[in-house]
CSV table of C-alpha atoms in Angstrom, one decimal:
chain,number,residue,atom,x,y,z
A,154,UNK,CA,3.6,12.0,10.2
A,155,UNK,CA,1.8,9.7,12.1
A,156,UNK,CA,-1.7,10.3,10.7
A,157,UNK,CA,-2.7,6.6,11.0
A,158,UNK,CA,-1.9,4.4,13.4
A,159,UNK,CA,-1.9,0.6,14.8
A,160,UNK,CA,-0.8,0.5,17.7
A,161,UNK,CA,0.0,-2.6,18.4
A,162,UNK,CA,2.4,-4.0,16.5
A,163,UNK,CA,1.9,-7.9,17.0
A,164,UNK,CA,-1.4,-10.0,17.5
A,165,UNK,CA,-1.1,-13.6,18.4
A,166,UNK,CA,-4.8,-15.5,18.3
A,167,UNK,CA,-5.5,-19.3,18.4
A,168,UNK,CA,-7.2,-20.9,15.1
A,169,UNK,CA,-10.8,-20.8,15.3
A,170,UNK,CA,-10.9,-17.6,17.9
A,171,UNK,CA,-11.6,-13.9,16.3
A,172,UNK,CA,-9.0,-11.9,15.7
A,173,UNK,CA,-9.4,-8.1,16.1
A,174,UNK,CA,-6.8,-5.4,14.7
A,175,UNK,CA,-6.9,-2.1,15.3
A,176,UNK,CA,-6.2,1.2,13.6
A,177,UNK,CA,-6.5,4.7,14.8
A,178,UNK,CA,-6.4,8.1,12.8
A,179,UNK,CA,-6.1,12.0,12.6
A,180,UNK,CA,-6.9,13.5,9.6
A,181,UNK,CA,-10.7,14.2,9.6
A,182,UNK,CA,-10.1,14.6,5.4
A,183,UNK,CA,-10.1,10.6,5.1
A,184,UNK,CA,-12.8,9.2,3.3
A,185,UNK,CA,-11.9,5.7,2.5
A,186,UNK,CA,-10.4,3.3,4.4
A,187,UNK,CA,-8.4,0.2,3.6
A,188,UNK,CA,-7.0,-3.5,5.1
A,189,UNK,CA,-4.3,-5.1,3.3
A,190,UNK,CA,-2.7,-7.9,4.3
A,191,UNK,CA,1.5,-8.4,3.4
A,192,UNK,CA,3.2,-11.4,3.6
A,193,UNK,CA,7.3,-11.3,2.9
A,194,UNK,CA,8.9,-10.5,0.1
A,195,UNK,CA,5.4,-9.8,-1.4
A,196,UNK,CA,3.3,-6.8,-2.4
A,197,UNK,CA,0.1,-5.6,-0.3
A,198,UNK,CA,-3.2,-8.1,-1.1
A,199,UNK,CA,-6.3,-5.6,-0.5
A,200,UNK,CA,-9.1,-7.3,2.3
A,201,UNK,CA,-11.5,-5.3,2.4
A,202,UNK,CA,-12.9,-1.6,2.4
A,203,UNK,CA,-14.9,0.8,3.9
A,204,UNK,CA,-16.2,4.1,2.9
A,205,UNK,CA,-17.1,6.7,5.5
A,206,UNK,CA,-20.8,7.0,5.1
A,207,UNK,CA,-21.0,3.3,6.0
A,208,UNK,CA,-20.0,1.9,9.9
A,209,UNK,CA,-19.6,-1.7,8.7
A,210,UNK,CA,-18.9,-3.8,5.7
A,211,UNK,CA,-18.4,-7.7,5.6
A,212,UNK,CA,-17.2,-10.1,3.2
A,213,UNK,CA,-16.6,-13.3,4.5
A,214,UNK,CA,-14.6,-14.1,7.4
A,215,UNK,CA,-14.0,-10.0,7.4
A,216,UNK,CA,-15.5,-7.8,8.4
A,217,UNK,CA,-14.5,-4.1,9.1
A,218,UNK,CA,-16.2,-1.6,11.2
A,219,UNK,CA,-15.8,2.1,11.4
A,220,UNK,CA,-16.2,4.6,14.2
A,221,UNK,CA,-16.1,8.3,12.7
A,222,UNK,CA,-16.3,10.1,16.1
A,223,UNK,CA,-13.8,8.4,17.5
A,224,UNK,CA,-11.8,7.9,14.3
A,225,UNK,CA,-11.4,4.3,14.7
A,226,UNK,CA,-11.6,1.4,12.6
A,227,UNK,CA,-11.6,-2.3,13.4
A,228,UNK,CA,-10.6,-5.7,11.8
A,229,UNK,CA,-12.8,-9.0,12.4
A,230,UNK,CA,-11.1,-12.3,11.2
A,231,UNK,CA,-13.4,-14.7,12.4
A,232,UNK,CA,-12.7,-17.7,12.3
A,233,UNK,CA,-9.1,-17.2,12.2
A,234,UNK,CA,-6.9,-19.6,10.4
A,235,UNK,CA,-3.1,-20.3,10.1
A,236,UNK,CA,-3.4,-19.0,6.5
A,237,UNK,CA,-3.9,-15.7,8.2
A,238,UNK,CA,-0.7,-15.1,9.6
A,239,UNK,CA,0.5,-12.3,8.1
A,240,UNK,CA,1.1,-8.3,8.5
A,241,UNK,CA,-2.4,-6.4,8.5
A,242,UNK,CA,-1.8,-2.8,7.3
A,243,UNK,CA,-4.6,-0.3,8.1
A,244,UNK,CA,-4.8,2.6,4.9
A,245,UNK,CA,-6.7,5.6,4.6
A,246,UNK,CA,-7.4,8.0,1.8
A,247,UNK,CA,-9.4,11.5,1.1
A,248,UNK,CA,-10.8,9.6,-1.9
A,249,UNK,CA,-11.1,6.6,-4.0
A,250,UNK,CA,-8.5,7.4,-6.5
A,251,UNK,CA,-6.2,9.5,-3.7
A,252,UNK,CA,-3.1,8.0,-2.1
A,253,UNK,CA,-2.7,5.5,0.7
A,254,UNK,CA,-1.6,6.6,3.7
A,255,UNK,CA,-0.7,3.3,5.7
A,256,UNK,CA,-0.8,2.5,9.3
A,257,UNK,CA,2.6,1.1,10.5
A,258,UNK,CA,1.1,-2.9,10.7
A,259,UNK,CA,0.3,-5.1,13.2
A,260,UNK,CA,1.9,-8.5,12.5
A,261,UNK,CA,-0.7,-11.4,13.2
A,262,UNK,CA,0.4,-14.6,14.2
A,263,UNK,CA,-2.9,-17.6,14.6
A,264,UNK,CA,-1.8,-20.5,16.4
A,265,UNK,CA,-2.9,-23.8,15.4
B,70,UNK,CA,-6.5,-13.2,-12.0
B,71,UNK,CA,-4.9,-9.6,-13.9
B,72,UNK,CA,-1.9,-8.7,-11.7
B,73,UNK,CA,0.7,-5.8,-11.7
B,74,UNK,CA,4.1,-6.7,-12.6
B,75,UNK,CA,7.2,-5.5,-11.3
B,76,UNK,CA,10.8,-6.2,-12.8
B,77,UNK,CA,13.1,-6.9,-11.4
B,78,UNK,CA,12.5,-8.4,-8.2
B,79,UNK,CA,15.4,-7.1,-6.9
B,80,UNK,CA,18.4,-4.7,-8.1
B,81,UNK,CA,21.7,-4.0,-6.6
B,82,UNK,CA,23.5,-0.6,-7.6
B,83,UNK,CA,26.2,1.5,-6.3
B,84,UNK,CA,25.7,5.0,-5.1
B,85,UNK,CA,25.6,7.7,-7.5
B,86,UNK,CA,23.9,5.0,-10.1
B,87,UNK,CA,20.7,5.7,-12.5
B,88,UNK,CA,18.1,2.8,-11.6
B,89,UNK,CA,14.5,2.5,-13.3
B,90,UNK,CA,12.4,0.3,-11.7
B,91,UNK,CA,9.6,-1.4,-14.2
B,92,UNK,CA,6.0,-1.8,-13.5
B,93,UNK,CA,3.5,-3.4,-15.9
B,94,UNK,CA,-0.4,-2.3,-14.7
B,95,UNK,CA,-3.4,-3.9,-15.0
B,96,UNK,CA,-4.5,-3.3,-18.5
B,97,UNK,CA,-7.4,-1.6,-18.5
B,98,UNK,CA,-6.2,0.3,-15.4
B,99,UNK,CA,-6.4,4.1,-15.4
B,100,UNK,CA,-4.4,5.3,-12.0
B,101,UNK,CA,-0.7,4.6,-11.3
B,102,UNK,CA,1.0,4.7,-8.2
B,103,UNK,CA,4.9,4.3,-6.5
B,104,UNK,CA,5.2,3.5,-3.0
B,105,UNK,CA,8.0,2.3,-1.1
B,106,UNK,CA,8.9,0.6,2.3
B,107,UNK,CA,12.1,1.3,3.7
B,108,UNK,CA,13.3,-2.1,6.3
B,109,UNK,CA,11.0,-1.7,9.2
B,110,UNK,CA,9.0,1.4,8.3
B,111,UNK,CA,5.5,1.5,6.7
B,112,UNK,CA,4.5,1.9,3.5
B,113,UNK,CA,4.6,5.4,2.1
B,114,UNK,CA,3.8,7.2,-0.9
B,115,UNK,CA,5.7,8.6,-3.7
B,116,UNK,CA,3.9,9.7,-7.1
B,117,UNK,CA,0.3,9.1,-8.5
B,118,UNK,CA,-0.2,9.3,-12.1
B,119,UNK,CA,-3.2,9.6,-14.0
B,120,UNK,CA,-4.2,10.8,-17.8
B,121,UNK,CA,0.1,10.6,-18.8
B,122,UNK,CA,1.0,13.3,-16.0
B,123,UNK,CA,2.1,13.2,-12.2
B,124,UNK,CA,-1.5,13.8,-10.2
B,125,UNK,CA,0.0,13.8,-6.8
B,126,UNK,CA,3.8,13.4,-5.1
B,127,UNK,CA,5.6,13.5,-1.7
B,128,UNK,CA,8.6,15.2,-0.5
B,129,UNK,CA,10.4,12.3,-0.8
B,130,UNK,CA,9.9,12.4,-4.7
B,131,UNK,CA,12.1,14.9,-5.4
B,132,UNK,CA,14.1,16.4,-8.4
B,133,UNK,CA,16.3,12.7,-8.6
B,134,UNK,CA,12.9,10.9,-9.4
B,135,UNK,CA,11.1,11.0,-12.1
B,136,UNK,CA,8.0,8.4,-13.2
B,137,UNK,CA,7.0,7.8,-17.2
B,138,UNK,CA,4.7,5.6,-19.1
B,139,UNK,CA,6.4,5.5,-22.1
B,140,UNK,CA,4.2,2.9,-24.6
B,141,UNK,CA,0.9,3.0,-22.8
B,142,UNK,CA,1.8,-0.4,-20.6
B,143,UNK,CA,4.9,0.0,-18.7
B,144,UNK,CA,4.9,2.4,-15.9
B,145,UNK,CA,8.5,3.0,-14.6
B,146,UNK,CA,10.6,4.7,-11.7
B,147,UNK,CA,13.4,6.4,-12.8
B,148,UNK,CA,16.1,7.4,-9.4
B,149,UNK,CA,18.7,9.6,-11.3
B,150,UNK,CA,21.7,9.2,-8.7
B,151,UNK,CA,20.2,6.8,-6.2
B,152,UNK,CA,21.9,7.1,-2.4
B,153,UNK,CA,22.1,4.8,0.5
B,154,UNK,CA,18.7,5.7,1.9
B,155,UNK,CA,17.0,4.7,-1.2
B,156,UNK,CA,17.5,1.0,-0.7
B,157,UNK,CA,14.2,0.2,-0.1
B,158,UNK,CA,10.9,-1.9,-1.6
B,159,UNK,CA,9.8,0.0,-4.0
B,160,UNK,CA,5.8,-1.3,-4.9
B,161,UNK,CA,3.9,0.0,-8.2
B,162,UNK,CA,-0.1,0.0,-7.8
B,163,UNK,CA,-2.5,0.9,-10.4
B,164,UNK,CA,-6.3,1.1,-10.1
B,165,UNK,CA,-9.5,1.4,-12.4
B,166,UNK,CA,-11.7,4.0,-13.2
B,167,UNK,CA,-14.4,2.9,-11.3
B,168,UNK,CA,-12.9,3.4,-8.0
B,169,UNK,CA,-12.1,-0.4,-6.1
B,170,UNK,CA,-9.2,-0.9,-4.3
B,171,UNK,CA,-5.5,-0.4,-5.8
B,172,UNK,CA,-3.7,-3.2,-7.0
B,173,UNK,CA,-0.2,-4.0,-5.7
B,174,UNK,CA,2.8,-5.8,-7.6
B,175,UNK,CA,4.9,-8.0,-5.8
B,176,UNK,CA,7.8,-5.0,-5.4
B,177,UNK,CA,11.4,-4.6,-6.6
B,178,UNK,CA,13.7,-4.6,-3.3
B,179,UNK,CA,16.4,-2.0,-4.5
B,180,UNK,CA,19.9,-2.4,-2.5
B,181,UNK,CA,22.1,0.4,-2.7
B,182,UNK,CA,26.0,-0.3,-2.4
């Protein structure tokens, strides 16, 4: 069941660049989509959100864009900082209070 | 900041053993959720739980799992005769009834012997 994706599976940026991470998916039903950021040992830390009758929401340093056609969403980390190093999951939904499918992560590493 | 709880943060059994997992959600929080990440894999669904009965649940929640909210602030996992392959993290979430983002505890890392 691979009905989100991120394909690539590590990300290394220098501080101060952008970092971009991306997730693909399948299932046309998904309304809602998700980043969440893990560190070890710990539980997912919601980032940010993005319904689909919007192409972009920002808060911050994040920002998340979403390409419907082309099923496609994008993180922005910009600046990047080492505080970011982390795993970035991607997570979709059919609906706010539905369940999270999750993308397999992409682990980001920012170099100071 | 309100966070869900999970206890404990980890638990060894043997094979064959009950486990129940604990999970204390946000308090005014009105949708419940297990999910669990097996070593290496993603994070995947188990059971929603909404208005005291199981909304949604995957075919890995079968007949050995069972979820309960038994005093109106614990949530808990119960694995009847856990195997091998359930060693896992296993992650409770809850969210509002307004619809943000769920809210995950810090996950019990189950290891089974």
């Amino acid at each position: 069941d691979q009905q989100v994706k991120q394909n690539s599976p590590s990300l290394s940026v220098q501080e101060g660049r952008i970092s971009i991470l991306n997730c693909d998916y399948t299932n046309s039903m998904f309304d809602y989509f998700l980043w969440y950021k893990k560190y070890p040992a710990e539980g997912p830390t919601f980032l940010i959100s993005i319904s689909s009758i919007k192409d972009k929401n920002e808060d911050g340093r994040f920002t998340v864009f979403l390409n419907k056609s082309a099923k496609h969403l994008s993180l922005h980390i910009v600046p990047s900082q080492p505080g970011d190093s982390a795993v970035y999951f991607c997570a979709a939904s059919r609906g706010l209070y539905e369940k999270l499918t999750f993308g397999t992560g992409t682990r980001l590493t920012i170099i100071p | 900041e309100p966070e869900v709880t999970q206890t404990p943060s980890h638990q060894v059994t043997q094979m064959g053993q009950e486990v129940i997992l604990r999970c204390v959600p946000i308090s005014n929080h009105l949708y419940f959720y297990w999910y669990r990440q097996i070593l290496g894999q993603k994070v995947e669904f188990l059971v929603s739980f909404y208005n005291n009965e199981i909304s949604e649940k995957s075919e890995i929640f079968d007949d050995q799992f069972s979820v309960e909210r038994p005093d109106g602030s614990n949530f808990t996992l119960k694995i009847r005769s856990t195997k091998l392959e359930d060693s896992a993290m296993y992650f409770c979430a809850s969210l509002d009834g307004v619809g943000t983002e769920a809210f995950f505890g810090q996950g019990t890392r189950l290891t089974v012997v």
